[in-house]
mmCIF file of C-alpha atoms in Angstrom:
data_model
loop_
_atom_site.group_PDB
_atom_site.id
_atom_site.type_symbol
_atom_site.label_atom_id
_atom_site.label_comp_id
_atom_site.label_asym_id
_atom_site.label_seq_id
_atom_site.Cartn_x
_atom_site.Cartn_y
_atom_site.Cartn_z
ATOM 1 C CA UNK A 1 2.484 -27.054 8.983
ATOM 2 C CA UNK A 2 2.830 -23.915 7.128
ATOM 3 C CA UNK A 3 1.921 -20.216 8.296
ATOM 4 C CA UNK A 4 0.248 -17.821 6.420
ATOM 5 C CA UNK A 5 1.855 -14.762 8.460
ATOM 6 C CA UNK A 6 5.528 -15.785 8.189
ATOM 7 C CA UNK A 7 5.350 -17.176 4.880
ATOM 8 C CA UNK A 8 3.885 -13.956 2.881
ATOM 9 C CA UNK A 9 2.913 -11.178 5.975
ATOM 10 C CA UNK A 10 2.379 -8.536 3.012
ATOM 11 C CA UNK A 11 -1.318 -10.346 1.685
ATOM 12 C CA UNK A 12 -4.210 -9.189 4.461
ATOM 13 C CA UNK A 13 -8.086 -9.956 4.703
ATOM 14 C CA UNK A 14 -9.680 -12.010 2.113
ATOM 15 C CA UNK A 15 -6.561 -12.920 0.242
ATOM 16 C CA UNK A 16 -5.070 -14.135 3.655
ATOM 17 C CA UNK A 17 -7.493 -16.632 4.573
ATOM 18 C CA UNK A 18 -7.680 -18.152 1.341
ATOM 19 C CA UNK A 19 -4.131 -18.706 0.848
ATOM 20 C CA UNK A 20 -3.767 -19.891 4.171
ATOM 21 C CA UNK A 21 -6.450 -22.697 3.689
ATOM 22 C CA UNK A 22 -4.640 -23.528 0.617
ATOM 23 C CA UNK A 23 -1.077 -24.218 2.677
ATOM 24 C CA UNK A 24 -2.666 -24.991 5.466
ATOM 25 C CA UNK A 25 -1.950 -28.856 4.402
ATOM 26 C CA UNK A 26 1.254 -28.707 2.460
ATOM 27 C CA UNK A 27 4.753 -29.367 4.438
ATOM 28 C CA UNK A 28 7.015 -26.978 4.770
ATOM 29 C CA UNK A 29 8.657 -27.113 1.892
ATOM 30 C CA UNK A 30 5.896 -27.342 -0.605
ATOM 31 C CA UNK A 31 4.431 -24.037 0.982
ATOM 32 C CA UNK A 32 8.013 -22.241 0.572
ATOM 33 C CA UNK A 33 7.859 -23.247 -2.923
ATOM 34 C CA UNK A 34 4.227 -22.291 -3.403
ATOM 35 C CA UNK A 35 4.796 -18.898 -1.639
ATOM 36 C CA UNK A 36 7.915 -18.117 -3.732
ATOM 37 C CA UNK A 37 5.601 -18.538 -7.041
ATOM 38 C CA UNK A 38 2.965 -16.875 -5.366
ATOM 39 C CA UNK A 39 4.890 -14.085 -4.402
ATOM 40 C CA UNK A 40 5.995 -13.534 -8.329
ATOM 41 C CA UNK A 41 2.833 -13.992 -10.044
ATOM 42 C CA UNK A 42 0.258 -12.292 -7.859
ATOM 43 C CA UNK A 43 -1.261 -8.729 -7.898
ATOM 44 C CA UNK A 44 -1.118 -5.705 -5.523
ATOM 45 C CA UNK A 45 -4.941 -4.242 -5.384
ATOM 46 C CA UNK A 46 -2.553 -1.303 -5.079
ATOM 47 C CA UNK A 47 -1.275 -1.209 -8.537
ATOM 48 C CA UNK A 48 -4.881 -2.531 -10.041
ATOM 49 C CA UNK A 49 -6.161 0.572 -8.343
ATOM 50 C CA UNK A 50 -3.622 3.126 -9.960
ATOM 51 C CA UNK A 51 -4.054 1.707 -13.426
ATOM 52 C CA UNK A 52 -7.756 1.902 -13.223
ATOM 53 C CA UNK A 53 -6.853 5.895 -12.155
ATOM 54 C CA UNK A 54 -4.899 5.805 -15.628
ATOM 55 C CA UNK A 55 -7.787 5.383 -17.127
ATOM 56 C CA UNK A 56 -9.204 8.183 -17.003
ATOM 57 C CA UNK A 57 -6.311 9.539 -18.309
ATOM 58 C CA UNK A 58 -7.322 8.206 -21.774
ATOM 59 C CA UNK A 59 -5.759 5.028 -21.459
ATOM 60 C CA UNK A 60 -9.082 2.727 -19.985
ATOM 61 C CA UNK A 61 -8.127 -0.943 -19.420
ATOM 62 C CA UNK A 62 -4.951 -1.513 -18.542
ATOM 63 C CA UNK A 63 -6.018 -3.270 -15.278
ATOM 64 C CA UNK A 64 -7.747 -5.216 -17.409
ATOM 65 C CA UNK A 65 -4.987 -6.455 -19.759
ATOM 66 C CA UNK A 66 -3.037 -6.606 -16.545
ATOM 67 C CA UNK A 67 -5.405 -9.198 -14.999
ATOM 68 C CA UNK A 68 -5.339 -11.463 -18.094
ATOM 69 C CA UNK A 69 -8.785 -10.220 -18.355
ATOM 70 C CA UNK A 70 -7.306 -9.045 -22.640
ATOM 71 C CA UNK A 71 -11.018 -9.055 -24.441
ATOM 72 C CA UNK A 72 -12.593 -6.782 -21.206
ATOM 73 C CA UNK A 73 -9.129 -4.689 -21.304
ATOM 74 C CA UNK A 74 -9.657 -4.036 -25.604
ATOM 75 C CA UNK A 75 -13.086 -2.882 -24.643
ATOM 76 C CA UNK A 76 -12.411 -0.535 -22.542
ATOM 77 C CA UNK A 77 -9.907 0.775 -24.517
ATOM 78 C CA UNK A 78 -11.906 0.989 -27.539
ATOM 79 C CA UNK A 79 -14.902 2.886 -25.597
ATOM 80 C CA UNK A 80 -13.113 4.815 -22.674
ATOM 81 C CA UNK A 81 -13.646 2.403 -20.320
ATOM 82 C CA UNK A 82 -17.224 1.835 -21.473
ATOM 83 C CA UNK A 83 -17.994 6.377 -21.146
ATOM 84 C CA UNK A 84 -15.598 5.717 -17.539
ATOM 85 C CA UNK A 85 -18.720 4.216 -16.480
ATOM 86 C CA UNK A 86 -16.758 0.967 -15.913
ATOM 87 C CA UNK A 87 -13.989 2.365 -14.503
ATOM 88 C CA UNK A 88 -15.700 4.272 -12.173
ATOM 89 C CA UNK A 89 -17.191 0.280 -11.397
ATOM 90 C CA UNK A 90 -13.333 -0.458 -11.020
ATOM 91 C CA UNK A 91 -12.552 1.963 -8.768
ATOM 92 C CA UNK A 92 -14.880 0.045 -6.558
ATOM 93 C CA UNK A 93 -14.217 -3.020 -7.044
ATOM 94 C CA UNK A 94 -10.494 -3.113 -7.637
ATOM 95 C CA UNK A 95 -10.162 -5.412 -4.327
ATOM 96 C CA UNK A 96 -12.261 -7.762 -5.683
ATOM 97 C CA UNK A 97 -10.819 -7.604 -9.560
ATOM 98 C CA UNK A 98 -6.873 -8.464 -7.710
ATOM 99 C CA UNK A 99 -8.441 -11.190 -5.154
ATOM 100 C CA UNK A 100 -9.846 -12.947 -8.338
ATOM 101 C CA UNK A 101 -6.716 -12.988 -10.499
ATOM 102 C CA UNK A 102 -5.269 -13.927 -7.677
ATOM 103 C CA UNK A 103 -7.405 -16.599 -6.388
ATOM 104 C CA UNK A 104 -6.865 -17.981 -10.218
ATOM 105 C CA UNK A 105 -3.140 -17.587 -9.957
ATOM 106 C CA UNK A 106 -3.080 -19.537 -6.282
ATOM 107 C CA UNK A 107 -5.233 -22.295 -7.859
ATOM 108 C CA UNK A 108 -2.590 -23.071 -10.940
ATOM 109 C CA UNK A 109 0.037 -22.960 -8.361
ATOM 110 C CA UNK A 110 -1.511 -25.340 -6.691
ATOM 111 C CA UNK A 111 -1.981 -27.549 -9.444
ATOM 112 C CA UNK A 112 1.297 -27.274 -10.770
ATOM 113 C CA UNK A 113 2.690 -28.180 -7.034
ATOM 114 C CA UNK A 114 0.514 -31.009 -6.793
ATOM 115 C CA UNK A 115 1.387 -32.485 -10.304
ATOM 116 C CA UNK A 116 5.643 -32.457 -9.304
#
């Protein structure tokens, strides 16, 4: 049985507990794998919350194109990050905008894993 903590110790709070009830039931092996791809793919709330700072720098969205998010990331770059009233809503919510791409990311992984 997998552990959360040894396997990736840098994901914390929300992020933790969800990945850990995804491994929670994969061998040892499987959950190496899984935390390898995982590891690769996912997103620091870190970085989502320094390119949201970008944009008010003139360049609105990035965090946005970075989260695969492309038709939300064009708006914002088109209108200034809707008058920086959306990226003022990203600044708050940039936890929640890197647990969701995340929480996407874990779920393909798992599929994929599942499916070899």
């Amino acid at each position: 049985m997998a552990n959360v903590y040894e396997l990736l110790p840098e994901i914390v709070g929300e992020e933790q507990i969800y990945i850990g009830s995804i491994i929670k039931n994969m061998d040892d092996q499987k959950a190496m794998q899984f935390a390898n791809i995982y590891r690769a793919r996912r997103k620091d709330p870190q970085m989502i919350l320094l390119l949201t700072l970008v944009g008010f720098l003139g360049i609105a969205g990035i965090q946005r194109f970075i989260t695969d998010q492309i038709g939300m990331g064009i708006l914002y770059l088109l209108t200034a990050g809707l008058c920086w009233i959306g990226t003022i809503i990203d600044l708050i919510n940039y936890k929640r905008i890197a647990f969701e791409y995340n929480q996407k990311e874990a779920n393909q992984i798992t599929a994929m894993l599942r499916n070899s």
